[in-house]
Amino acid sequence: MTTRSGNFLLLDTPSLYFRAYFGVPDSVRAPDGTPVNAVRGLLEFIDRLVRDHGPDSLVACMDADWRPAWRVELIPSYKAHRVAEEVPGGPDEEEVPDTLSPQVPVIEEVLDALGIARVGVEGYEADDVIGTFTAHATGPVDIVTGDRDLFQLVDDARGVRVLYPLKGVGSLQVTDESLLREKYGVGGAGYADLALLRGDPSDGLPGVPGIGEKTAAKLLAEFGDLAGIVAAVADPRARLTPTQRKRLTEAAPYLEVAPKVVRVASDVPLPAVDTTVPRAPRDPAALDELATRWGLGGSLRRLLVTLGE
């Protein structure tokens, strides 16, 4: 893995192409009539991000497995509502809009022809790839995602921020520790504990019944972290209400496994890859062919100009 010590931009690519798909009309089509709204929208996102943030290194992180078996084994409800079809031996097929699925291979081919590093690792989600690149980074890191789960990586001391799209990528919430404390009452290190206590229906995480976001933040402020809360449950002198103690006691089996599910991995076996922002396409002939076939037009041309600057 080759990285530079300057600003590192990590893209949660599935999160961004889903946003592009729903943000760009499906009337944006290739010459043969195939929708390419997610492809062109993602290229426009990358163009804007590179122009605005001038990264030295850039990685499009991918889901090689959107619902890893090791997470499902611990919490069977994990993303279960998104399964379109169970595949013996996995990974299961995710429920994705019919006109988005065919665009993902096109996105991958275009990124490869451009020379933008694209990394997915078998058995892991894009979040885990991002977590591992972040752990290895030697300089500032900006993570671009519409997934709040990655707030857990925010770390002011290491210069790790999350750029959270509020509308497209023209309006990004720059998420640092002060913003997290203001909005959620915890810093980056506490966000995963907050999330697993609160639960997240969109990921099939049940949380602790009756413990919402505000109560979870108060408990973390009082006891420091999840381990401190669990220790308090066992300590009759700890300042917990009888109801809180009962709910946390009943949730003990969940609390034992949830941290491994909710916390992003930081030890993914990353492939050797050059993360330097490309200044010229890696494969110009392939890129020309893709541009013509899929009608990528101005979206691709603008990105090429930006990369070359």
JSON list of N, CA, C and O in Angstrom, two decimals, residues 9 43-55 58 114 116 277-280 298-309:
[
{"chain": "A", "resi": 9, "resn": "LEU", "atom": "N", "xyz": [-8.21, 11.39, 1.27]},
{"chain": "A", "resi": 9, "resn": "LEU", "atom": "CA", "xyz": [-9.66, 11.42, 1.08]},
{"chain": "A", "resi": 9, "resn": "LEU", "atom": "C", "xyz": [-10.16, 10.00, 0.87]},
{"chain": "A", "resi": 9, "resn": "LEU", "atom": "O", "xyz": [-9.75, 9.33, -0.08]},
{"chain": "A", "resi": 43, "resn": "LEU", "atom": "N", "xyz": [-19.33, 10.62, -10.48]},
{"chain": "A", "resi": 43, "resn": "LEU", "atom": "CA", "xyz": [-18.20, 11.34, -11.09]},
{"chain": "A", "resi": 43, "resn": "LEU", "atom": "C", "xyz": [-18.24, 12.82, -10.73]},
{"chain": "A", "resi": 43, "resn": "LEU", "atom": "O", "xyz": [-17.21, 13.44, -10.45]},
{"chain": "A", "resi": 44, "resn": "GLU", "atom": "N", "xyz": [-19.45, 13.39, -10.71]},
{"chain": "A", "resi": 44, "resn": "GLU", "atom": "CA", "xyz": [-19.58, 14.80, -10.34]},
{"chain": "A", "resi": 44, "resn": "GLU", "atom": "C", "xyz": [-19.25, 15.02, -8.86]},
{"chain": "A", "resi": 44, "resn": "GLU", "atom": "O", "xyz": [-18.63, 16.03, -8.50]},
{"chain": "A", "resi": 45, "resn": "PHE", "atom": "N", "xyz": [-19.64, 14.06, -8.00]},
{"chain": "A", "resi": 45, "resn": "PHE", "atom": "CA", "xyz": [-19.28, 14.13, -6.59]},
{"chain": "A", "resi": 45, "resn": "PHE", "atom": "C", "xyz": [-17.75, 14.16, -6.44]},
{"chain": "A", "resi": 45, "resn": "PHE", "atom": "O", "xyz": [-17.19, 14.98, -5.72]},
{"chain": "A", "resi": 46, "resn": "ILE", "atom": "N", "xyz": [-17.08, 13.21, -7.12]},
{"chain": "A", "resi": 46, "resn": "ILE", "atom": "CA", "xyz": [-15.62, 13.11, -7.00]},
{"chain": "A", "resi": 46, "resn": "ILE", "atom": "C", "xyz": [-14.95, 14.38, -7.52]},
{"chain": "A", "resi": 46, "resn": "ILE", "atom": "O", "xyz": [-14.00, 14.89, -6.91]},
{"chain": "A", "resi": 47, "resn": "ASP", "atom": "N", "xyz": [-15.46, 14.89, -8.63]},
{"chain": "A", "resi": 47, "resn": "ASP", "atom": "CA", "xyz": [-14.92, 16.14, -9.18]},
{"chain": "A", "resi": 47, "resn": "ASP", "atom": "C", "xyz": [-14.99, 17.26, -8.15]},
{"chain": "A", "resi": 47, "resn": "ASP", "atom": "O", "xyz": [-14.00, 17.95, -7.88]},
{"chain": "A", "resi": 48, "resn": "ARG", "atom": "N", "xyz": [-16.15, 17.41, -7.53]},
{"chain": "A", "resi": 48, "resn": "ARG", "atom": "CA", "xyz": [-16.34, 18.49, -6.55]},
{"chain": "A", "resi": 48, "resn": "ARG", "atom": "C", "xyz": [-15.43, 18.28, -5.33]},
{"chain": "A", "resi": 48, "resn": "ARG", "atom": "O", "xyz": [-14.81, 19.22, -4.81]},
{"chain": "A", "resi": 49, "resn": "LEU", "atom": "N", "xyz": [-15.33, 17.05, -4.88]},
{"chain": "A", "resi": 49, "resn": "LEU", "atom": "CA", "xyz": [-14.52, 16.75, -3.69]},
{"chain": "A", "resi": 49, "resn": "LEU", "atom": "C", "xyz": [-13.04, 17.02, -3.94]},
{"chain": "A", "resi": 49, "resn": "LEU", "atom": "O", "xyz": [-12.34, 17.59, -3.09]},
{"chain": "A", "resi": 50, "resn": "VAL", "atom": "N", "xyz": [-12.55, 16.61, -5.10]},
{"chain": "A", "resi": 50, "resn": "VAL", "atom": "CA", "xyz": [-11.13, 16.83, -5.42]},
{"chain": "A", "resi": 50, "resn": "VAL", "atom": "C", "xyz": [-10.86, 18.32, -5.58]},
{"chain": "A", "resi": 50, "resn": "VAL", "atom": "O", "xyz": [-9.84, 18.84, -5.10]},
{"chain": "A", "resi": 51, "resn": "ARG", "atom": "N", "xyz": [-11.77, 19.04, -6.23]},
{"chain": "A", "resi": 51, "resn": "ARG", "atom": "CA", "xyz": [-11.59, 20.48, -6.41]},
{"chain": "A", "resi": 51, "resn": "ARG", "atom": "C", "xyz": [-11.59, 21.22, -5.07]},
{"chain": "A", "resi": 51, "resn": "ARG", "atom": "O", "xyz": [-10.77, 22.10, -4.83]},
{"chain": "A", "resi": 52, "resn": "ASP", "atom": "N", "xyz": [-12.53, 20.85, -4.21]},
{"chain": "A", "resi": 52, "resn": "ASP", "atom": "CA", "xyz": [-12.70, 21.58, -2.95]},
{"chain": "A", "resi": 52, "resn": "ASP", "atom": "C", "xyz": [-11.66, 21.22, -1.90]},
{"chain": "A", "resi": 52, "resn": "ASP", "atom": "O", "xyz": [-11.33, 22.04, -1.04]},
{"chain": "A", "resi": 53, "resn": "HIS", "atom": "N", "xyz": [-11.16, 19.99, -1.93]},
{"chain": "A", "resi": 53, "resn": "HIS", "atom": "CA", "xyz": [-10.32, 19.51, -0.83]},
{"chain": "A", "resi": 53, "resn": "HIS", "atom": "C", "xyz": [-8.89, 19.18, -1.23]},
{"chain": "A", "resi": 53, "resn": "HIS", "atom": "O", "xyz": [-8.04, 18.98, -0.35]},
{"chain": "A", "resi": 54, "resn": "GLY", "atom": "N", "xyz": [-8.60, 19.13, -2.53]},
{"chain": "A", "resi": 54, "resn": "GLY", "atom": "CA", "xyz": [-7.23, 18.95, -3.00]},
{"chain": "A", "resi": 54, "resn": "GLY", "atom": "C", "xyz": [-6.46, 17.83, -2.34]},
{"chain": "A", "resi": 54, "resn": "GLY", "atom": "O", "xyz": [-5.35, 18.05, -1.85]},
{"chain": "A", "resi": 55, "resn": "PRO", "atom": "N", "xyz": [-7.01, 16.61, -2.30]},
{"chain": "A", "resi": 55, "resn": "PRO", "atom": "CA", "xyz": [-6.31, 15.53, -1.61]},
{"chain": "A", "resi": 55, "resn": "PRO", "atom": "C", "xyz": [-5.04, 15.09, -2.34]},
{"chain": "A", "resi": 55, "resn": "PRO", "atom": "O", "xyz": [-4.95, 15.21, -3.57]},
{"chain": "A", "resi": 58, "resn": "LEU", "atom": "N", "xyz": [-6.36, 9.34, -2.53]},
{"chain": "A", "resi": 58, "resn": "LEU", "atom": "CA", "xyz": [-7.80, 9.15, -2.72]},
{"chain": "A", "resi": 58, "resn": "LEU", "atom": "C", "xyz": [-8.07, 7.67, -2.91]},
{"chain": "A", "resi": 58, "resn": "LEU", "atom": "O", "xyz": [-7.41, 7.00, -3.71]},
{"chain": "A", "resi": 114, "resn": "LEU", "atom": "N", "xyz": [-9.69, 5.37, -14.86]},
{"chain": "A", "resi": 114, "resn": "LEU", "atom": "CA", "xyz": [-9.17, 6.66, -14.41]},
{"chain": "A", "resi": 114, "resn": "LEU", "atom": "C", "xyz": [-7.87, 6.49, -13.62]},
{"chain": "A", "resi": 114, "resn": "LEU", "atom": "O", "xyz": [-7.02, 7.37, -13.60]},
{"chain": "A", "resi": 116, "resn": "ILE", "atom": "N", "xyz": [-8.14, 5.74, -10.28]},
{"chain": "A", "resi": 116, "resn": "ILE", "atom": "CA", "xyz": [-8.49, 6.03, -8.88]},
{"chain": "A", "resi": 116, "resn": "ILE", "atom": "C", "xyz": [-8.51, 4.71, -8.12]},
{"chain": "A", "resi": 116, "resn": "ILE", "atom": "O", "xyz": [-9.20, 3.76, -8.52]},
{"chain": "A", "resi": 277, "resn": "VAL", "atom": "N", "xyz": [-3.57, 10.46, -5.98]},
{"chain": "A", "resi": 277, "resn": "VAL", "atom": "CA", "xyz": [-4.58, 10.98, -6.92]},
{"chain": "A", "resi": 277, "resn": "VAL", "atom": "C", "xyz": [-3.99, 10.98, -8.33]},
{"chain": "A", "resi": 277, "resn": "VAL", "atom": "O", "xyz": [-2.93, 11.58, -8.55]},
{"chain": "A", "resi": 278, "resn": "PRO", "atom": "N", "xyz": [-4.65, 10.31, -9.28]},
{"chain": "A", "resi": 278, "resn": "PRO", "atom": "CA", "xyz": [-4.10, 10.27, -10.65]},
{"chain": "A", "resi": 278, "resn": "PRO", "atom": "C", "xyz": [-4.22, 11.62, -11.34]},
{"chain": "A", "resi": 278, "resn": "PRO", "atom": "O", "xyz": [-5.25, 12.28, -11.24]},
{"chain": "A", "resi": 279, "resn": "ARG", "atom": "N", "xyz": [-3.18, 12.02, -12.06]},
{"chain": "A", "resi": 279, "resn": "ARG", "atom": "CA", "xyz": [-3.22, 13.27, -12.80]},
{"chain": "A", "resi": 279, "resn": "ARG", "atom": "C", "xyz": [-3.60, 13.05, -14.26]},
{"chain": "A", "resi": 279, "resn": "ARG", "atom": "O", "xyz": [-3.96, 13.99, -14.96]},
{"chain": "A", "resi": 280, "resn": "ALA", "atom": "N", "xyz": [-3.52, 11.80, -14.70]},
{"chain": "A", "resi": 280, "resn": "ALA", "atom": "CA", "xyz": [-3.94, 11.42, -16.06]},
{"chain": "A", "resi": 280, "resn": "ALA", "atom": "C", "xyz": [-4.53, 10.03, -15.97]},
{"chain": "A", "resi": 280, "resn": "ALA", "atom": "O", "xyz": [-4.20, 9.25, -15.06]},
{"chain": "A", "resi": 298, "resn": "GLY", "atom": "N", "xyz": [-19.96, 15.50, -20.10]},
{"chain": "A", "resi": 298, "resn": "GLY", "atom": "CA", "xyz": [-19.34, 16.56, -19.31]},
{"chain": "A", "resi": 298, "resn": "GLY", "atom": "C", "xyz": [-18.93, 16.12, -17.92]},
{"chain": "A", "resi": 298, "resn": "GLY", "atom": "O", "xyz": [-17.97, 16.65, -17.36]},
{"chain": "A", "resi": 299, "resn": "SER", "atom": "N", "xyz": [-19.66, 15.15, -17.33]},
{"chain": "A", "resi": 299, "resn": "SER", "atom": "CA", "xyz": [-19.33, 14.68, -15.98]},
{"chain": "A", "resi": 299, "resn": "SER", "atom": "C", "xyz": [-17.89, 14.15, -15.94]},
{"chain": "A", "resi": 299, "resn": "SER", "atom": "O", "xyz": [-17.12, 14.48, -15.03]},
{"chain": "A", "resi": 300, "resn": "LEU", "atom": "N", "xyz": [-17.54, 13.35, -16.94]},
{"chain": "A", "resi": 300, "resn": "LEU", "atom": "CA", "xyz": [-16.19, 12.78, -16.99]},
{"chain": "A", "resi": 300, "resn": "LEU", "atom": "C", "xyz": [-15.17, 13.84, -17.42]},
{"chain": "A", "resi": 300, "resn": "LEU", "atom": "O", "xyz": [-14.07, 13.92, -16.85]},
{"chain": "A", "resi": 301, "resn": "ARG", "atom": "N", "xyz": [-15.53, 14.66, -18.39]},
{"chain": "A", "resi": 301, "resn": "ARG", "atom": "CA", "xyz": [-14.58, 15.67, -18.88]},
{"chain": "A", "resi": 301, "resn": "ARG", "atom": "C", "xyz": [-14.17, 16.63, -17.76]},
{"chain": "A", "resi": 301, "resn": "ARG", "atom": "O", "xyz": [-12.99, 16.96, -17.60]},
{"chain": "A", "resi": 302, "resn": "ARG", "atom": "N", "xyz": [-15.14, 17.06, -16.98]},
{"chain": "A", "resi": 302, "resn": "ARG", "atom": "CA", "xyz": [-14.83, 17.99, -15.88]},
{"chain": "A", "resi": 302, "resn": "ARG", "atom": "C", "xyz": [-13.92, 17.34, -14.85]},
{"chain": "A", "resi": 302, "resn": "ARG", "atom": "O", "xyz": [-12.99, 17.98, -14.34]},
{"chain": "A", "resi": 303, "resn": "LEU", "atom": "N", "xyz": [-14.17, 16.07, -14.55]},
{"chain": "A", "resi": 303, "resn": "LEU", "atom": "CA", "xyz": [-13.32, 15.37, -13.58]},
{"chain": "A", "resi": 303, "resn": "LEU", "atom": "C", "xyz": [-11.90, 15.24, -14.10]},
{"chain": "A", "resi": 303, "resn": "LEU", "atom": "O", "xyz": [-10.93, 15.44, -13.36]},
{"chain": "A", "resi": 304, "resn": "LEU", "atom": "N", "xyz": [-11.75, 14.94, -15.39]},
{"chain": "A", "resi": 304, "resn": "LEU", "atom": "CA", "xyz": [-10.42, 14.81, -15.97]},
{"chain": "A", "resi": 304, "resn": "LEU", "atom": "C", "xyz": [-9.65, 16.13, -15.89]},
{"chain": "A", "resi": 304, "resn": "LEU", "atom": "O", "xyz": [-8.45, 16.15, -15.60]},
{"chain": "A", "resi": 305, "resn": "VAL", "atom": "N", "xyz": [-10.36, 17.24, -16.14]},
{"chain": "A", "resi": 305, "resn": "VAL", "atom": "CA", "xyz": [-9.71, 18.56, -16.02]},
{"chain": "A", "resi": 305, "resn": "VAL", "atom": "C", "xyz": [-9.26, 18.79, -14.58]},
{"chain": "A", "resi": 305, "resn": "VAL", "atom": "O", "xyz": [-8.14, 19.24, -14.32]},
{"chain": "A", "resi": 306, "resn": "THR", "atom": "N", "xyz": [-10.13, 18.48, -13.64]},
{"chain": "A", "resi": 306, "resn": "THR", "atom": "CA", "xyz": [-9.82, 18.70, -12.21]},
{"chain": "A", "resi": 306, "resn": "THR", "atom": "C", "xyz": [-8.62, 17.84, -11.78]},
{"chain": "A", "resi": 306, "resn": "THR", "atom": "O", "xyz": [-7.71, 18.33, -11.10]},
{"chain": "A", "resi": 307, "resn": "LEU", "atom": "N", "xyz": [-8.60, 16.58, -12.19]},
{"chain": "A", "resi": 307, "resn": "LEU", "atom": "CA", "xyz": [-7.50, 15.69, -11.82]},
{"chain": "A", "resi": 307, "resn": "LEU", "atom": "C", "xyz": [-6.18, 16.17, -12.41]},
{"chain": "A", "resi": 307, "resn": "LEU", "atom": "O", "xyz": [-5.12, 16.01, -11.81]},
{"chain": "A", "resi": 308, "resn": "GLY", "atom": "N", "xyz": [-6.25, 16.77, -13.60]},
{"chain": "A", "resi": 308, "resn": "GLY", "atom": "CA", "xyz": [-5.04, 17.20, -14.26]},
{"chain": "A", "resi": 308, "resn": "GLY", "atom": "C", "xyz": [-4.46, 18.53, -13.77]},
{"chain": "A", "resi": 308, "resn": "GLY", "atom": "O", "xyz": [-3.36, 18.92, -14.15]},
{"chain": "A", "resi": 309, "resn": "GLU", "atom": "N", "xyz": [-5.22, 19.22, -12.93]},
{"chain": "A", "resi": 309, "resn": "GLU", "atom": "CA", "xyz": [-4.76, 20.55, -12.47]},
{"chain": "A", "resi": 309, "resn": "GLU", "atom": "C", "xyz": [-3.68, 20.45, -11.40]},
{"chain": "A", "resi": 309, "resn": "GLU", "atom": "O", "xyz": [-3.66, 19.51, -10.63]}
]
